[in-house]
Coordinates of C-alpha atoms in Angstrom, one line a residue:
Chain A
X1 CA 11.1 -6.5 35.6
X2 CA 14.3 -7.1 33.7
X3 CA 12.8 -10.2 32.1
X4 CA 11.5 -9.9 28.6
X5 CA 7.9 -10.5 27.8
X6 CA 8.9 -11.7 24.3
X7 CA 8.5 -15.5 25.0
X8 CA 5.0 -15.0 26.4
X9 CA 3.8 -13.0 23.4
X10 CA 5.7 -15.1 20.8
X11 CA 3.6 -18.0 21.8
X12 CA 0.5 -16.0 21.0
X13 CA 1.9 -14.5 17.8
X14 CA 4.1 -17.3 16.5
X15 CA 6.9 -17.0 14.0
X16 CA 5.1 -19.2 11.5
X17 CA 2.3 -16.7 11.3
X18 CA 4.4 -13.6 11.9
X19 CA 7.8 -14.3 10.5
X20 CA 10.6 -11.7 10.8
X21 CA 10.7 -9.7 7.6
X22 CA 13.8 -8.2 6.0
X23 CA 13.4 -4.5 5.2
X24 CA 14.0 -3.6 1.5
X25 CA 17.7 -3.6 0.7
X26 CA 17.8 0.0 -0.4
X27 CA 16.9 1.3 3.0
X28 CA 20.2 3.1 3.9
X29 CA 20.6 4.5 0.4
X30 CA 17.1 5.9 0.5
X31 CA 17.7 7.5 3.9
X32 CA 21.0 9.1 2.6
X33 CA 19.0 10.6 -0.3
X34 CA 16.4 12.0 2.2
X35 CA 19.1 13.5 4.3
X36 CA 21.1 15.1 1.5
X37 CA 18.7 15.7 -1.4
X38 CA 20.3 19.0 -2.5
X39 CA 23.8 17.6 -2.6
X40 CA 22.7 14.7 -4.7
X41 CA 20.7 16.6 -7.3
X42 CA 22.5 20.0 -7.6
X43 CA 25.1 19.1 -10.2
X44 CA 22.4 17.7 -12.5
X45 CA 20.2 20.7 -12.3
X46 CA 23.1 23.2 -13.0
X47 CA 24.2 21.0 -15.8
X48 CA 20.8 21.1 -17.5
X49 CA 20.5 24.9 -16.9
X50 CA 23.8 25.5 -18.6
X51 CA 23.0 23.0 -21.4
X52 CA 19.7 24.8 -22.1
X53 CA 21.4 28.2 -22.2
X54 CA 24.0 26.9 -24.6
X55 CA 21.3 25.4 -26.9
X56 CA 19.4 28.7 -26.9
X57 CA 22.6 30.7 -27.8
X58 CA 23.6 28.3 -30.6
X59 CA 20.0 28.5 -32.0
X60 CA 19.9 32.3 -31.9
X61 CA 23.3 32.7 -33.6
X62 CA 22.4 30.0 -36.1
X63 CA 19.2 31.9 -37.0
X64 CA 21.2 35.1 -37.3
X65 CA 23.9 33.8 -39.6
X66 CA 21.8 31.4 -41.6
X67 CA 19.1 33.9 -42.5
X68 CA 19.4 34.9 -46.1
X69 CA 19.9 38.6 -46.8
X70 CA 16.9 40.3 -48.1
X71 CA 17.2 41.5 -51.7
X72 CA 14.8 44.1 -52.8
X73 CA 13.9 44.8 -56.4
X74 CA 11.8 47.8 -57.0
X75 CA 9.3 47.8 -59.8
X76 CA 7.5 50.7 -61.4
X77 CA 4.5 50.1 -59.1
X78 CA 6.8 50.5 -56.1
X79 CA 8.0 53.8 -57.4
X80 CA 4.3 54.9 -57.3
X81 CA 4.0 53.9 -53.7
X82 CA 7.2 55.8 -52.9
X83 CA 5.7 58.9 -54.6
X84 CA 7.9 58.9 -57.6
X85 CA 7.0 59.0 -61.3
X86 CA 7.7 55.5 -62.7
X87 CA 8.6 56.9 -66.1
X88 CA 11.1 59.5 -64.9
X89 CA 14.4 59.4 -63.2
X90 CA 13.4 62.0 -60.7
X91 CA 14.8 61.7 -57.2
X92 CA 12.6 61.5 -54.2
X93 CA 12.0 64.6 -52.1
X94 CA 13.1 62.7 -49.1
X95 CA 15.6 59.9 -48.8
X96 CA 13.0 57.8 -46.9
X97 CA 9.8 56.3 -48.0
X98 CA 7.3 53.6 -47.0
X99 CA 6.7 50.5 -49.0
X100 CA 3.6 48.4 -48.4
X101 CA 4.7 44.8 -47.9
X102 CA 1.6 42.6 -47.8
X103 CA -1.7 43.7 -46.3
X104 CA -0.4 44.3 -42.8
X105 CA 3.2 45.5 -43.0
X106 CA 4.9 48.7 -44.0
X107 CA 8.6 48.7 -44.7
X108 CA 10.6 51.9 -44.1
X109 CA 13.0 52.2 -47.0
X110 CA 16.0 54.5 -47.0
X111 CA 17.3 55.5 -50.4
X112 CA 20.9 56.2 -50.9
X113 CA 22.6 57.9 -53.8
X114 CA 24.7 55.6 -55.9
X115 CA 28.3 56.3 -55.5
X116 CA 29.6 58.3 -58.5
X117 CA 32.3 56.5 -60.3
X118 CA 35.6 58.2 -59.8
X119 CA 37.7 58.9 -62.9
X120 CA 40.9 57.0 -63.1
Chain B
X1 CA 31.9 11.3 12.7
X2 CA 28.3 12.0 13.6
X3 CA 26.9 10.7 10.3
X4 CA 28.7 7.4 10.8
X5 CA 27.3 7.0 14.3
X6 CA 23.8 7.9 12.9
X7 CA 24.0 5.4 10.1
X8 CA 25.2 2.7 12.5
X9 CA 22.2 3.4 14.6
X10 CA 20.0 3.1 11.5
X11 CA 21.5 -0.3 10.6
X12 CA 21.1 -1.6 14.1
X13 CA 17.5 -0.5 14.5
X14 CA 16.2 -0.8 10.9
X15 CA 15.0 -4.4 11.0
X16 CA 13.3 -4.5 14.4
X17 CA 11.7 -1.1 13.8
X18 CA 10.6 -2.1 10.4
X19 CA 9.0 -5.3 11.7
X20 CA 7.3 -3.4 14.5
X21 CA 5.9 -0.6 12.2
X22 CA 4.9 -3.2 9.5
X23 CA 2.6 -4.9 12.1
X24 CA 0.9 -1.5 12.5
X25 CA 0.4 -0.4 8.9
X26 CA 0.6 -3.8 7.1
X27 CA 2.4 -2.4 4.1
X28 CA 6.2 -2.9 3.4
X29 CA 6.6 0.4 1.5
X30 CA 4.6 2.4 4.1
X31 CA 6.6 0.8 6.9
X32 CA 9.9 1.7 5.2
X33 CA 8.8 5.2 4.6
X34 CA 7.8 5.7 8.2
X35 CA 11.1 4.3 9.5
X36 CA 13.0 6.6 7.2
X37 CA 10.9 9.6 8.0
X38 CA 11.5 8.9 11.7
X39 CA 15.2 8.8 11.2
X40 CA 15.2 11.9 9.1
X41 CA 13.4 13.7 12.0
X42 CA 15.9 12.4 14.4
X43 CA 18.8 13.6 12.2
X44 CA 17.4 17.1 12.3
X45 CA 17.8 17.2 16.1
X46 CA 20.7 14.8 16.3
X47 CA 23.1 17.3 17.9
X48 CA 20.5 18.1 20.6
X49 CA 19.8 14.6 21.8
X50 CA 22.0 12.5 24.1
X51 CA 23.4 9.3 22.4
X52 CA 21.6 7.1 25.0
X53 CA 18.3 8.7 24.1
X54 CA 18.6 8.3 20.4
X55 CA 17.0 4.8 20.2
X56 CA 14.0 5.7 22.3
X57 CA 13.6 8.9 20.3
X58 CA 13.6 7.0 17.0
X59 CA 11.1 4.4 18.3
X60 CA 8.7 7.0 19.7
X61 CA 8.8 9.1 16.5
X62 CA 8.2 6.0 14.3
X63 CA 5.4 4.7 16.5
X64 CA 3.6 8.1 16.5
X65 CA 3.9 8.2 12.8
X66 CA 2.6 4.7 12.4
X67 CA -0.4 5.5 14.6
X68 CA -1.1 8.7 12.7
X69 CA -0.8 6.8 9.4
X70 CA -3.2 4.1 10.6
X71 CA -5.7 6.7 11.7
X72 CA -5.6 8.4 8.2
X73 CA -5.8 5.0 6.5
X74 CA -8.9 4.1 8.5
X75 CA -10.5 7.4 7.6
X76 CA -9.8 6.8 3.9
X77 CA -11.2 3.3 4.1
X78 CA -14.3 4.6 5.9
X79 CA -15.0 7.1 3.1
X80 CA -14.1 4.4 0.5
X81 CA -11.1 5.9 -1.1
X82 CA -8.5 3.4 0.0
X83 CA -8.5 -0.4 -0.2
X84 CA -7.7 -2.2 3.0
X85 CA -4.1 -3.3 3.0
X86 CA -3.3 -6.9 3.3
X87 CA -0.5 -8.5 5.2
X88 CA 2.1 -10.7 3.5
X89 CA 1.1 -14.3 3.5
X90 CA 3.7 -17.0 4.1
X91 CA 3.3 -19.3 1.0
X92 CA 4.0 -22.3 3.2
X93 CA 0.8 -21.7 5.3
X94 CA -2.3 -23.8 4.6
X95 CA -5.7 -22.3 4.3
X96 CA -6.6 -22.6 8.0
X97 CA -3.3 -21.0 9.0
X98 CA -4.0 -18.1 6.6
X99 CA -7.4 -17.6 8.2
X100 CA -5.8 -17.7 11.6
X101 CA -3.2 -15.2 10.5
X102 CA -5.9 -12.9 9.2
X103 CA -7.9 -13.3 12.5
X104 CA -4.8 -12.5 14.5
X105 CA -4.1 -9.4 12.4
X106 CA -7.7 -8.2 12.9
X107 CA -7.3 -8.8 16.7
X108 CA -4.1 -6.8 16.7
X109 CA -5.8 -4.0 14.8
X110 CA -8.6 -4.1 17.4
X111 CA -6.2 -3.3 20.2
X112 CA -6.1 0.2 21.6
X113 CA -3.0 2.3 20.8
X114 CA -1.5 1.9 24.2
X115 CA -1.9 -1.9 24.2
X116 CA -0.8 -2.3 20.7
X117 CA 2.4 -0.3 21.3
X118 CA 3.5 -2.5 24.2
X119 CA 2.6 -5.8 22.4
X120 CA 4.5 -4.9 19.2
X121 CA 7.6 -3.5 21.1
X122 CA 7.7 -6.6 23.2
X123 CA 7.2 -9.1 20.3
X124 CA 9.0 -7.5 17.4
X125 CA 11.6 -5.3 19.0
X126 CA 12.1 -7.8 21.8
X127 CA 12.3 -5.1 24.4
X128 CA 12.2 -5.7 28.2
X129 CA 9.5 -4.2 30.4
X130 CA 12.1 -1.6 31.5
X131 CA 13.1 -0.7 28.0
X132 CA 9.5 -0.3 26.9
X133 CA 8.8 1.8 30.0
X134 CA 11.7 4.1 29.1
X135 CA 10.5 4.3 25.6
X136 CA 7.0 5.3 26.4
X137 CA 7.8 7.2 29.6
X138 CA 5.7 4.9 31.8
X139 CA 6.7 2.7 34.8
X140 CA 7.6 -1.0 34.0
X141 CA 4.6 -2.1 36.1
X142 CA 2.3 -0.2 33.8
X143 CA 4.0 -1.9 30.9
X144 CA 3.4 -5.3 32.4
X145 CA -0.2 -4.5 33.1
X146 CA -0.9 -3.2 29.6
X147 CA 0.7 -6.3 28.1
X148 CA -1.5 -8.6 30.3
X149 CA -4.6 -6.7 29.3
X150 CA -3.6 -6.8 25.6
X151 CA -3.1 -10.6 25.8
X152 CA -6.5 -11.0 27.4
X153 CA -8.0 -8.9 24.6
X154 CA -6.3 -11.1 22.0
X155 CA -7.5 -14.3 23.7
X156 CA -11.1 -13.0 23.8
X157 CA -11.0 -11.9 20.1
X158 CA -9.7 -15.3 19.1
X159 CA -11.8 -17.5 21.3
X160 CA -13.2 -19.3 18.2
X161 CA -9.6 -20.5 17.4
X162 CA -9.1 -22.3 20.7
X163 CA -7.2 -25.5 20.1
X164 CA -5.3 -24.1 17.1
X165 CA -4.0 -21.1 19.0
X166 CA -2.1 -21.3 22.3

């Protein structure tokens, strides 16, 4: 029973019809990847996470600093909205008012007294 | 190092195991996947198996996976969702030889799981009766009996090819 049945079966399934095949060359590399998938891919995923965070931060700061400062110019009509007489120089009863900006938005406006020039 | 011993085992068994599994699933990619899956499973229990059992463990795992894959493949073919895989043709073969090769392939596919295991292990892994017996946990006499029955089955399936086939 130590003999091999190979010869007997090789006659039935000959090499010409069933040649010995070489497995694909990347076999061992593929196996290593299966055994250690986390180790292989972890640096890449952290790199991309950090890169995305950096991009978002740069974008947010860029928006913040690049945005032009709003400049408001009040017209006589605005004074009506604020509850002031457009022709007079009266001061508002409150230092806050609401200004309609477009059909859907109301802007809260705080009015501050102009600094009085100091005498030299 | 354990990993070095494991990789050495892979390199020593890859080719015969690949050839054995390939004659079960008839697809190089599927055969490689099954071989690697089997090794990955063995690696998961590597510390718990004796070194002299590792080879048998890998073969048993791979053959079970190949049989399961074949069963799934047959089911997909039966419901028409998978094309039948074709074996690699040797370009040097003439038309008659290609037909004989296909007939042999069909005859192999027609063997029962037990008979197919022993035939493939004996032919493509070049194992002895004793090695096959240890692998499948059956006596060597049973291995010899299964091989003889499998050969008889192949001869009956290929009776039309008498003269061109030994």
